Backbone as CSV, one residue per row, in Angstrom:
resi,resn,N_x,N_y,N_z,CA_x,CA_y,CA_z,C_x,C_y,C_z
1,UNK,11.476,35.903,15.635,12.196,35.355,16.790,12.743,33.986,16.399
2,UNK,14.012,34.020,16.886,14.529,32.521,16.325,15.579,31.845,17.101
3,UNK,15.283,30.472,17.471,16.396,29.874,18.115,17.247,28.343,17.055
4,UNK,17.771,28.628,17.686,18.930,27.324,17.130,19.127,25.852,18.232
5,UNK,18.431,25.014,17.855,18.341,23.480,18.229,17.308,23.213,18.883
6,UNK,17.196,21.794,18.839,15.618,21.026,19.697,16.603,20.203,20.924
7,UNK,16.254,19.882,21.553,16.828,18.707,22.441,15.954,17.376,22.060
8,UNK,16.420,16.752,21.560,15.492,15.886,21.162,16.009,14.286,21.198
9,UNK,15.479,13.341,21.057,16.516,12.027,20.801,16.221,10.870,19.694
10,UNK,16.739,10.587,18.898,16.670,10.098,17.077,15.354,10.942,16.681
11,UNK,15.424,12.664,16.873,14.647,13.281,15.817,15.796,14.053,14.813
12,UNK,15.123,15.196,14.376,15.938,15.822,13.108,16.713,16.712,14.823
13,UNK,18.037,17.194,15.027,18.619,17.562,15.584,19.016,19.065,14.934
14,UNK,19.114,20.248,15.894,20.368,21.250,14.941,19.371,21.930,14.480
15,UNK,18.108,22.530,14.148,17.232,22.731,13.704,17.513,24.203,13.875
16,UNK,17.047,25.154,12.844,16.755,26.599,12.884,15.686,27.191,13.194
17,UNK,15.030,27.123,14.393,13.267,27.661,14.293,13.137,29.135,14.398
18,UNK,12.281,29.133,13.527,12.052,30.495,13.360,10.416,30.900,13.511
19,UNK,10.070,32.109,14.156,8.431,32.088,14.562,8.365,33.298,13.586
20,UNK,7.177,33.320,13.117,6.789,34.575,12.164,5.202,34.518,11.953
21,UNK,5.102,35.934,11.987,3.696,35.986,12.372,2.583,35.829,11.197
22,UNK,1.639,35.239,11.147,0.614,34.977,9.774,-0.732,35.683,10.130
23,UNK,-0.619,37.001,9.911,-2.083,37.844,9.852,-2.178,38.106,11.199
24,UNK,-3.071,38.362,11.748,-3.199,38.798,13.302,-3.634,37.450,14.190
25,UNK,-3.738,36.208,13.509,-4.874,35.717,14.400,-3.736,34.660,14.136
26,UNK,-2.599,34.066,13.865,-1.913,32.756,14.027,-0.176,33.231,13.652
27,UNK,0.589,32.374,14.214,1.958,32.191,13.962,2.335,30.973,13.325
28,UNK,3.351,31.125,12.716,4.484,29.956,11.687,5.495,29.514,12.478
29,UNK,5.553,28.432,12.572,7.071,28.366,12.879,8.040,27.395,12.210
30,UNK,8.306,28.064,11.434,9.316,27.495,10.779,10.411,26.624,11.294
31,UNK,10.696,24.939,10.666,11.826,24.658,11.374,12.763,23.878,10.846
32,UNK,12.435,23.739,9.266,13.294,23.626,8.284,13.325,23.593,6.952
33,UNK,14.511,23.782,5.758,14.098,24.263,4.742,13.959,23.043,3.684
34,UNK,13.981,21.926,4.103,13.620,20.810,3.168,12.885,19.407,3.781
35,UNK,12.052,19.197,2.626,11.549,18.051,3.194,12.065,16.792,3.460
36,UNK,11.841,16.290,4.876,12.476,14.788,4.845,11.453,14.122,6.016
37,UNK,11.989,12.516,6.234,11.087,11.703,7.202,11.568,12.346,8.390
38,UNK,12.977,12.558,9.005,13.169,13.235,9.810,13.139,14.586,10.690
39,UNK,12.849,14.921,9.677,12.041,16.871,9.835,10.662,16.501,10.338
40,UNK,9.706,15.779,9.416,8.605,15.479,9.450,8.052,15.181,11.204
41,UNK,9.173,14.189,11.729,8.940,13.155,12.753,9.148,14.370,13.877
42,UNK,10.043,15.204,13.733,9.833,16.332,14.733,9.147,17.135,14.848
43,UNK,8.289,18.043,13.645,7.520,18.789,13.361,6.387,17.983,14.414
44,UNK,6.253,16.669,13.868,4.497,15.981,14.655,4.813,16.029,16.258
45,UNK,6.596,15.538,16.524,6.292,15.833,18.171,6.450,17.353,18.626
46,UNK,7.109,18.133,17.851,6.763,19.860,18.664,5.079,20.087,18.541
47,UNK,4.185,19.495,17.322,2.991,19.820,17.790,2.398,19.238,19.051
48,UNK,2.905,18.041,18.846,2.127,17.223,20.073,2.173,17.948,21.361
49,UNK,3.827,18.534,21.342,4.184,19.091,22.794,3.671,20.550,22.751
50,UNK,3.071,21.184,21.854,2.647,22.251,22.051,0.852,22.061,21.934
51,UNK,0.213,21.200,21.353,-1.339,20.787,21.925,-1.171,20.366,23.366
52,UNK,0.205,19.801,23.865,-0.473,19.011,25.531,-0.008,20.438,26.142
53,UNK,0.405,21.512,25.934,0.669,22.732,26.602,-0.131,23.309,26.890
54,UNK,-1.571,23.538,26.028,-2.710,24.268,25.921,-2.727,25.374,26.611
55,UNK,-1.946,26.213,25.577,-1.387,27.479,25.762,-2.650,28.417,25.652
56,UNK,-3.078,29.377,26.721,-4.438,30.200,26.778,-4.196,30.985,25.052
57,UNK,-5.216,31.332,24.868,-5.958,31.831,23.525,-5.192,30.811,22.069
58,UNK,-4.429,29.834,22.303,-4.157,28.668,21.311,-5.258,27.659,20.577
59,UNK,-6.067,27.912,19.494,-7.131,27.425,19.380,-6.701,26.153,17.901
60,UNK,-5.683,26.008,18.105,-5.473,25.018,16.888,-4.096,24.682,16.480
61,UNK,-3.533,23.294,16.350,-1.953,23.273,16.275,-1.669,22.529,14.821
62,UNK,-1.485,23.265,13.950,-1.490,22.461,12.400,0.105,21.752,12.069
63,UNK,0.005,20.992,11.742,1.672,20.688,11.444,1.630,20.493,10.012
64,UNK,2.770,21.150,9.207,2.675,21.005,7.678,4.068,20.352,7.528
65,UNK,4.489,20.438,6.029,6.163,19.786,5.634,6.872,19.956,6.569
66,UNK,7.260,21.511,6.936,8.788,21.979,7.637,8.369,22.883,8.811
67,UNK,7.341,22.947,8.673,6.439,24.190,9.978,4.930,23.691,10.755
68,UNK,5.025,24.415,11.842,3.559,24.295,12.356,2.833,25.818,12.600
69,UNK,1.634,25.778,11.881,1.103,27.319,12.452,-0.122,26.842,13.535
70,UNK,0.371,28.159,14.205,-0.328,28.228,15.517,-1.533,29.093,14.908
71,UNK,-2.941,28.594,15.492,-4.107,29.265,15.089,-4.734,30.291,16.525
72,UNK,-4.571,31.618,16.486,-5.188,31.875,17.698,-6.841,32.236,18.042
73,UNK,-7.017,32.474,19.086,-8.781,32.847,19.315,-8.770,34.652,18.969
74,UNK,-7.918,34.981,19.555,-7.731,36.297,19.650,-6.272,36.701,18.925
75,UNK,-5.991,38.556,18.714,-4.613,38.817,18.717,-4.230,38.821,20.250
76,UNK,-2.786,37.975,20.192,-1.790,38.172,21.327,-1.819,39.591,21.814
77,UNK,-1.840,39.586,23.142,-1.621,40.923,23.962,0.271,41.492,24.094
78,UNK,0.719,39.847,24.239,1.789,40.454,23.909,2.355,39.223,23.291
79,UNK,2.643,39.576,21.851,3.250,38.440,20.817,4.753,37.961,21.618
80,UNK,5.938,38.783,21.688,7.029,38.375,22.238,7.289,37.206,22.982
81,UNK,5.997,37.856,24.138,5.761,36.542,25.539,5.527,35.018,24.636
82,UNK,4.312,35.056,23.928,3.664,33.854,23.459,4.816,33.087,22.530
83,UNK,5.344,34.236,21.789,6.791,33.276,21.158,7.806,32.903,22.009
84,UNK,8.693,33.468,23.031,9.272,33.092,23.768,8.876,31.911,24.329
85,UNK,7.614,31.797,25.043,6.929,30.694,25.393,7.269,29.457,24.857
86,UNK,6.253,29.572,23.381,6.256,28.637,22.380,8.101,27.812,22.596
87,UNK,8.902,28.703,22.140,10.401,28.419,22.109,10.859,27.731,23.279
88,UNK,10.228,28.117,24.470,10.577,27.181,25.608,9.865,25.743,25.489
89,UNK,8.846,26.083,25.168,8.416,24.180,24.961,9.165,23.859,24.156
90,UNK,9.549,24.387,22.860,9.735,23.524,21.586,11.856,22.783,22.129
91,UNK,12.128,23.498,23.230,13.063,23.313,23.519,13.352,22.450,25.200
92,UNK,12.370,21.638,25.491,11.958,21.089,26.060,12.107,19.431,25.976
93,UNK,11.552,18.371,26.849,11.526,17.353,26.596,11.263,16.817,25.496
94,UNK,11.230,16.108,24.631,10.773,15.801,23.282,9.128,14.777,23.742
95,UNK,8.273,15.509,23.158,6.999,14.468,23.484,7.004,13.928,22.131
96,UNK,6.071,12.576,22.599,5.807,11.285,21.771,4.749,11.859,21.203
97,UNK,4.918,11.401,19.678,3.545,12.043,18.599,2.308,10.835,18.839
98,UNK,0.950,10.705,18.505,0.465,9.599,18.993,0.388,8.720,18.655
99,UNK,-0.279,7.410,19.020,0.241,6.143,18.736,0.009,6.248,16.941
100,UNK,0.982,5.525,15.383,1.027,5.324,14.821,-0.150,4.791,14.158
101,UNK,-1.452,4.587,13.696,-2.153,4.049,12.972,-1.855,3.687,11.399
102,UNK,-2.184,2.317,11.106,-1.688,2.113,9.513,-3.164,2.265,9.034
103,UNK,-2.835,2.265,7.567,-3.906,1.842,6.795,-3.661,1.562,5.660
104,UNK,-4.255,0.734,4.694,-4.691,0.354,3.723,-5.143,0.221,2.644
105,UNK,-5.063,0.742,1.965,-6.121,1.496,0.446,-5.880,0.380,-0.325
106,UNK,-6.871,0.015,-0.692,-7.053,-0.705,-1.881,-7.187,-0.098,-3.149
107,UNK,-6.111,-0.259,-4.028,-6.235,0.385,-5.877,-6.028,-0.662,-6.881
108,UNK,-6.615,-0.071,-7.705,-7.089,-0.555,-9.333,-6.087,0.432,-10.058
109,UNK,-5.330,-0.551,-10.468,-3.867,-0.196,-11.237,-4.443,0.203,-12.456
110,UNK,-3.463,1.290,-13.528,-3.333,1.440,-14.516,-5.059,1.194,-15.512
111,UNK,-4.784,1.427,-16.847,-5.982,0.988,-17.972,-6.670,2.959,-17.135
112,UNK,-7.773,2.537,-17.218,-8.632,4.020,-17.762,-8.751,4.429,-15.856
113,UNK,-8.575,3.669,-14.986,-7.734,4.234,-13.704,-6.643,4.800,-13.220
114,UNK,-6.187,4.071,-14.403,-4.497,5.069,-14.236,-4.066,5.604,-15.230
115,UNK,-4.236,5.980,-16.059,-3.717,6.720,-17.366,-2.505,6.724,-17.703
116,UNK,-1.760,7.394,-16.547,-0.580,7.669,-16.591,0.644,6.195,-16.481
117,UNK,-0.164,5.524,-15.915,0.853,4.572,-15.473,1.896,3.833,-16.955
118,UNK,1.506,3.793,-17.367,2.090,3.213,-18.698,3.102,4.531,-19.183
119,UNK,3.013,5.608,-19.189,3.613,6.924,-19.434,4.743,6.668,-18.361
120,UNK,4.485,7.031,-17.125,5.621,6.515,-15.999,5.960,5.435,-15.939
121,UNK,5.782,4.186,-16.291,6.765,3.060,-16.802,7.917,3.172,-17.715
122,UNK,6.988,4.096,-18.610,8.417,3.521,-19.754,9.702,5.163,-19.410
123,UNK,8.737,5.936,-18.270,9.830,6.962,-18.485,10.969,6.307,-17.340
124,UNK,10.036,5.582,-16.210,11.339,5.181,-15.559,12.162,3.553,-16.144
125,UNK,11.567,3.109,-16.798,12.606,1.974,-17.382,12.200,0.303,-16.681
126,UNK,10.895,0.714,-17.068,10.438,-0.955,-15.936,9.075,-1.226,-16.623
127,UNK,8.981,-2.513,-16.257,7.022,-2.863,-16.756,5.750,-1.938,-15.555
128,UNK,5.207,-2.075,-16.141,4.041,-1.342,-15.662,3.868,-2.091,-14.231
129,UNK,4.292,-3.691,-14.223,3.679,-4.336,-13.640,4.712,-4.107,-12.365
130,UNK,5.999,-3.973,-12.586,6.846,-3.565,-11.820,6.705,-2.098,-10.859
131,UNK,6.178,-1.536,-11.719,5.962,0.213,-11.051,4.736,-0.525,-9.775
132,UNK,3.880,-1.153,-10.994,3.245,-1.670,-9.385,3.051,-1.464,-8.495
133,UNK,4.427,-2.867,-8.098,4.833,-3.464,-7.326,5.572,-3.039,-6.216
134,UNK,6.233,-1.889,-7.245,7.270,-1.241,-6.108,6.274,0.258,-5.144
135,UNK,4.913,0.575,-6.055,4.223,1.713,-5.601,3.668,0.801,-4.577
136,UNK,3.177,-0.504,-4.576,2.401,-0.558,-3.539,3.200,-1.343,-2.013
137,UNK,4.340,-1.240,-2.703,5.119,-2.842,-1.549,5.841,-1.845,-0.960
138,UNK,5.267,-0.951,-0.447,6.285,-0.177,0.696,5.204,0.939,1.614
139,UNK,5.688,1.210,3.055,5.029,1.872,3.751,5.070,3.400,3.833
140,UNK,3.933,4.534,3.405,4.318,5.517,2.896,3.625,6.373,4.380
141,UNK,4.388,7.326,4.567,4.476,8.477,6.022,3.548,9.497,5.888
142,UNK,2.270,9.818,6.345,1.457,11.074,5.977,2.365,12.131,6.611
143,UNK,2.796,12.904,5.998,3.439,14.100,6.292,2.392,14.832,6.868
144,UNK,1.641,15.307,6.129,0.687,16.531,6.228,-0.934,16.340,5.197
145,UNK,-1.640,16.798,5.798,-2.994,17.179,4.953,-2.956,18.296,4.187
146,UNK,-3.009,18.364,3.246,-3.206,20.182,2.667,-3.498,20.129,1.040
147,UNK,-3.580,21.425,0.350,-4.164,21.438,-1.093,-6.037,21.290,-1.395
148,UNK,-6.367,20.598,-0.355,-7.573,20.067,-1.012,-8.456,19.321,0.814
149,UNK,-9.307,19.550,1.295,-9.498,18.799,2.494,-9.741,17.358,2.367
150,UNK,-8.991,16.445,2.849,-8.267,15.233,3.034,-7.416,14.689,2.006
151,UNK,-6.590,15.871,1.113,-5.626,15.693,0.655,-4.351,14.915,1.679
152,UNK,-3.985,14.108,1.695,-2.922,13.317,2.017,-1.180,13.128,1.789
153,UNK,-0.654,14.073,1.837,1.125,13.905,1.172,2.062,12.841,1.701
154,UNK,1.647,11.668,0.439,2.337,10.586,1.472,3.923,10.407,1.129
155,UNK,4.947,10.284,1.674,6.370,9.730,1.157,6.846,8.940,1.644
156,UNK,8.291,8.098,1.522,8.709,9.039,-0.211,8.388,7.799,-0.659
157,UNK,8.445,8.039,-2.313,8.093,7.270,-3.132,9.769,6.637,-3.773
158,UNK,9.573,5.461,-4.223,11.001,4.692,-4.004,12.030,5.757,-5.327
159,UNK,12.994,6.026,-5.005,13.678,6.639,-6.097,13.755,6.553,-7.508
160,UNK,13.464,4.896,-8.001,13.243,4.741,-9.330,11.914,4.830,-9.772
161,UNK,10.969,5.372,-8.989,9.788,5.933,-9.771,9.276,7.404,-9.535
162,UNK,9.886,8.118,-9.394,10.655,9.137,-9.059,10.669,10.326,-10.541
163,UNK,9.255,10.762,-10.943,9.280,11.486,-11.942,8.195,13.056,-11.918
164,UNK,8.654,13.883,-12.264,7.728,15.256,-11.893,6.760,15.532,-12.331
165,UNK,6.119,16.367,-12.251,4.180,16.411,-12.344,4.452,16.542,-13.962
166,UNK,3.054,16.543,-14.580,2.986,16.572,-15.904,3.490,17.977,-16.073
167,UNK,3.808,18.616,-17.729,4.091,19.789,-18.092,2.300,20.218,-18.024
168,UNK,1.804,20.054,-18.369,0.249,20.408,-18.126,-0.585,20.040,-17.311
169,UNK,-1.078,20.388,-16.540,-2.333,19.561,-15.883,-3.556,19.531,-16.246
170,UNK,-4.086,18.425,-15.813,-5.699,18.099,-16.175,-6.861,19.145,-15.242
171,UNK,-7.473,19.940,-16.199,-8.482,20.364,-15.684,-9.695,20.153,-14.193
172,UNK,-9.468,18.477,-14.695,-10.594,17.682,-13.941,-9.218,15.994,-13.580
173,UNK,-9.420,15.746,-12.030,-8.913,14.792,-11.884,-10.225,13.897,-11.091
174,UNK,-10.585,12.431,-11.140,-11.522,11.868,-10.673,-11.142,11.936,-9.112
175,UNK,-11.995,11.687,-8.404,-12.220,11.431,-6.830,-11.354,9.883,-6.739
176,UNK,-10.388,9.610,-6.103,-10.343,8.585,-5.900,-9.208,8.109,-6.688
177,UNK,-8.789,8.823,-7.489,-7.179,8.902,-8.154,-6.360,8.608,-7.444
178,UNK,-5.476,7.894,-7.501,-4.457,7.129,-6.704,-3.017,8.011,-7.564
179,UNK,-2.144,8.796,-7.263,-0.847,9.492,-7.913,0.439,10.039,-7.567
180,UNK,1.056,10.123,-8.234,2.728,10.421,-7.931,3.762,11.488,-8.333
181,UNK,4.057,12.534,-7.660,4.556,13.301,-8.268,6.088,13.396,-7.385
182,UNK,6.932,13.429,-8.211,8.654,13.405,-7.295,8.917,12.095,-6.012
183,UNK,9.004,12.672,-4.968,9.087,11.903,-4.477,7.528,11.427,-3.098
184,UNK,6.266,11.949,-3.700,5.359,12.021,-3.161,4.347,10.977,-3.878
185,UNK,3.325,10.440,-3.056,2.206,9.931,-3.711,0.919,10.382,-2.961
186,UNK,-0.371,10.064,-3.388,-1.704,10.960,-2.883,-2.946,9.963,-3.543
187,UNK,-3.781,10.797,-2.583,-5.250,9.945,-3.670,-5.992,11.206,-3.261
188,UNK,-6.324,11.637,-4.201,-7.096,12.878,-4.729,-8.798,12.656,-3.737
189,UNK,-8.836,13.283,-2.718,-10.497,12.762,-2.101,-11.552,13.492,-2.662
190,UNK,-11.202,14.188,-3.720,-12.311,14.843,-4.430,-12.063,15.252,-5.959
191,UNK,-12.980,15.613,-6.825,-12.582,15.914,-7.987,-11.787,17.233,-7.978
192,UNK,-10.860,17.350,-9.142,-10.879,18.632,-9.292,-9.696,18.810,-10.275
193,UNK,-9.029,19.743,-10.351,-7.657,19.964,-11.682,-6.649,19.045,-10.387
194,UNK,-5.323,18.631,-11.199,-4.074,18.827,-10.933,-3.312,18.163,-12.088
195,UNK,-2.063,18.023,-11.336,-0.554,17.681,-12.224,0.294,16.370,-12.149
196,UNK,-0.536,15.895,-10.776,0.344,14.262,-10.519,0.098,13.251,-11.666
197,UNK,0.735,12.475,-11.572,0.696,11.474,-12.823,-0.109,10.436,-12.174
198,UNK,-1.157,10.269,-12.960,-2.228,9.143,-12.508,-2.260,7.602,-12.800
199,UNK,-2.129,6.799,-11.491,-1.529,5.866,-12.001,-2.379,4.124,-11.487
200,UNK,-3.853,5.022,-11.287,-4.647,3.965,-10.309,-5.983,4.872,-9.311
201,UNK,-7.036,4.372,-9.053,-7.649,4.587,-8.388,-8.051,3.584,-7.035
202,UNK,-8.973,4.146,-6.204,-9.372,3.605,-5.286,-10.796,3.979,-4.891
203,UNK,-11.836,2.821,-4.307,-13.021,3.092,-4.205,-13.265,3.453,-3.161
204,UNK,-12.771,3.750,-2.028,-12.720,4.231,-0.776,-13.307,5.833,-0.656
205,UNK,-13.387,6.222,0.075,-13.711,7.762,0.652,-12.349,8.264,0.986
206,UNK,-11.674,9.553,0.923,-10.861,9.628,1.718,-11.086,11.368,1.733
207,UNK,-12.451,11.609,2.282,-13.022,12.883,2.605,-14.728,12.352,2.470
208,UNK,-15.035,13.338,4.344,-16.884,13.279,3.883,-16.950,14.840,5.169
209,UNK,-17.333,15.261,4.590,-17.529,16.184,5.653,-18.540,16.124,6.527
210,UNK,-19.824,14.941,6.073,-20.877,14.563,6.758,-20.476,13.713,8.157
211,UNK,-18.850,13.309,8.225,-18.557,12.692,9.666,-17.582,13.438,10.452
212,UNK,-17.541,12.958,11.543,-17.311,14.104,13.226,-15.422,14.092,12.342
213,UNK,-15.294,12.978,12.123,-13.641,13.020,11.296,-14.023,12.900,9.920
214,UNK,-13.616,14.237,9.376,-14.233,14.075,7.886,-13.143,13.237,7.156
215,UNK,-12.004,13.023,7.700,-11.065,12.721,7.152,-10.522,11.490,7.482
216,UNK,-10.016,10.050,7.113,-9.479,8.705,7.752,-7.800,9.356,8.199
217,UNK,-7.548,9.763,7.502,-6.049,9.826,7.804,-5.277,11.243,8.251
218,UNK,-4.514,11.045,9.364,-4.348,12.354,9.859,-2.759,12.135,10.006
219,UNK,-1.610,13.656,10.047,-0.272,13.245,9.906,0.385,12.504,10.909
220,UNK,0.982,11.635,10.529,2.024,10.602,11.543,1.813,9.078,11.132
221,UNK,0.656,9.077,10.723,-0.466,8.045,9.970,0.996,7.414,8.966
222,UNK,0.324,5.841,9.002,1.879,5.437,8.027,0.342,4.058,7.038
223,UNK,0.949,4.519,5.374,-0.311,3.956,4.789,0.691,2.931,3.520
224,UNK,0.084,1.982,3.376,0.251,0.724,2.226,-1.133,0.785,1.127
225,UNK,-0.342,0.939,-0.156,-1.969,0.375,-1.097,-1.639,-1.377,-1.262
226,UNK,-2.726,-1.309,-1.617,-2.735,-3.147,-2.148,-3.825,-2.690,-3.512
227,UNK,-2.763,-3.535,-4.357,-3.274,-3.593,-5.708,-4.856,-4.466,-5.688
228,UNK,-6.030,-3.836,-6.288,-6.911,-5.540,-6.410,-7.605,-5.209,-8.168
229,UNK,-8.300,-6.007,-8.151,-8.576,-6.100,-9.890,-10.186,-5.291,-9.898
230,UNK,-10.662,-5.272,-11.517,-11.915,-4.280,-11.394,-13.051,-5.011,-10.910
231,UNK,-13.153,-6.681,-10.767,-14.310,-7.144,-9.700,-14.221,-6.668,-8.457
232,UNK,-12.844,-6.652,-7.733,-13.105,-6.222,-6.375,-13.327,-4.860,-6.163
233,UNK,-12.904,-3.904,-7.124,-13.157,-2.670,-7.165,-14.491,-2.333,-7.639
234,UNK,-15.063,-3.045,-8.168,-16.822,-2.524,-8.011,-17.073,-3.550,-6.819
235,UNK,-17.265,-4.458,-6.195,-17.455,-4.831,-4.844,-17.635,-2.881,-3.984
236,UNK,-16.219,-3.120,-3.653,-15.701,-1.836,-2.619,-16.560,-0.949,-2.630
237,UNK,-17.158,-0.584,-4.455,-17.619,0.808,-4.759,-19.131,0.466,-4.489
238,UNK,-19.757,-0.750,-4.254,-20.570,-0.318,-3.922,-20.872,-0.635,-2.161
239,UNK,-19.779,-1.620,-1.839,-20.111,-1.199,-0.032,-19.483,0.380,0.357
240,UNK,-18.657,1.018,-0.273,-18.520,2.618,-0.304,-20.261,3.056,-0.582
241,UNK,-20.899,2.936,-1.612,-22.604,3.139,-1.114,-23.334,3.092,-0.331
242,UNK,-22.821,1.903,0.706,-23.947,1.224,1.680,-22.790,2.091,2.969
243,UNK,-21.876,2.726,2.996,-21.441,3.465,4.196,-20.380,3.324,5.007
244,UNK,-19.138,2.281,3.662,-17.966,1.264,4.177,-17.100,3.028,3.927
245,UNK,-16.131,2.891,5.169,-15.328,3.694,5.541,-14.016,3.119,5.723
246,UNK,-12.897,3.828,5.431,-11.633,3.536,5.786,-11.714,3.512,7.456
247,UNK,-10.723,2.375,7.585,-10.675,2.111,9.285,-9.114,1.634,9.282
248,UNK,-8.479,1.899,10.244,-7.137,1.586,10.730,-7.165,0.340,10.549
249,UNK,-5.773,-0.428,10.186,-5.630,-2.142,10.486,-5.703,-2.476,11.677
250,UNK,-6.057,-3.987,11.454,-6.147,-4.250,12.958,-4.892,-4.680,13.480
């Protein structure tokens, strides 16, 4: 089922949505075919306006890059109705996504934290110290959570540092990897393989499943690193021991 436009005002306009069904128990809805800040910013308010709908057997409203899937309790009795539905909200007033929270990460640039960083310097044409500068001096947009639980897809990353995942990836990436791939950056909240170019860590948590929010950062979330050196980064790592958590700025 598919309609053509949002009514909306300074969101992504003109939009193609398309609903398609994912297994018996959730729907997709597709609502565009590339990523941007402006796609993004609508995707978070059609969820918003479809969580304040609390549509009977709707048990979960995920928003990803270009789509949101609907999670249900049950199969629909009658799918048609529930998409039609859906399509009438999404074509509706435009609701406000919720209030903006920033945050903060503190990273430990480059040397045996960042590996890569010296590799992505000289491929984009600047000092190390410059890649920096420019990775941390700008405010990056959580798109979406996904890949990994409290994986983070933050953008965009400024155009001149702007380079694609390795031809190989690492088996094992540390917890706490700070990285960049195209026009994306991330901090890895757990070990495991990938392909981003590593360019810094951070002593922070950014996954515990032992709290009610296993996660600090959720999409709409708008995040800054700040560079600090390896004294303050063993500081951090060990009030990260004693139970220091990422918290919104004040």
């Amino acid at each position: 089922m598919t309609r053509r436009g949002l009514r909306a005002s300074g969101l992504e306009k003109n939009l193609r949505v398309q609903i398609r069904t994912l297994g018996d128990l959730a729907l997709t809805i597709d609502m565009a075919d590339a990523v941007s800040r402006s796609t993004s910013e609508t995707v978070l308010s059609s969820a918003t306006a479809l969580r304040n709908a609390a549509l009977p057997g709707v048990r979960e409203v995920v928003p990803a890059f270009c789509s949101i899937t609907v999670h249900l309790d049950a199969p629909p009795r009658d799918s048609a109705a529930l998409q039609a539905r859906i399509l009438a909200l999404l074509d509706g007033d435009v609701q406000e996504p919720p209030e903006r929270r920033r945050f903060t990460i503190p990273v430990l640039y480059g040397g045996a934290a960042g590996p890569d960083l010296d590799e992505l310097a000289d491929l984009c044409r600047l000092p190390a110290a410059e890649v920096v500068a420019r990775h941390g001096g700008r405010a990056y947009h959580v798109h979406m959570l996904g890949f990994l639980p409290g994986f983070a897809y933050l953008g965009e990353v400024e155009e001149a540092l702007r380079q694609p995942r390795l031809d190989r990836p690492r088996t094992r990436v540390s917890q706490g990897s700070v990285a960049v791939a195209d026009a994306m950056t991330a901090v890895y909240p757990s070990a495991s393989p990938g392909g981003w170019r590593l360019i810094g860590q951070t002593p922070v948590r950014m996954f515990d499943p032992e709290r009610a929010m296993p996660c600090p950062l959720a999409a709409g979330d708008v995040v800054t690193f700040s560079p600090i050196n390896s004294a303050r980064f063993a500081e951090l790592s060990a009030d990260v021991a004693d139970g220091y958590w990422l918290e919104p700025d004040a």
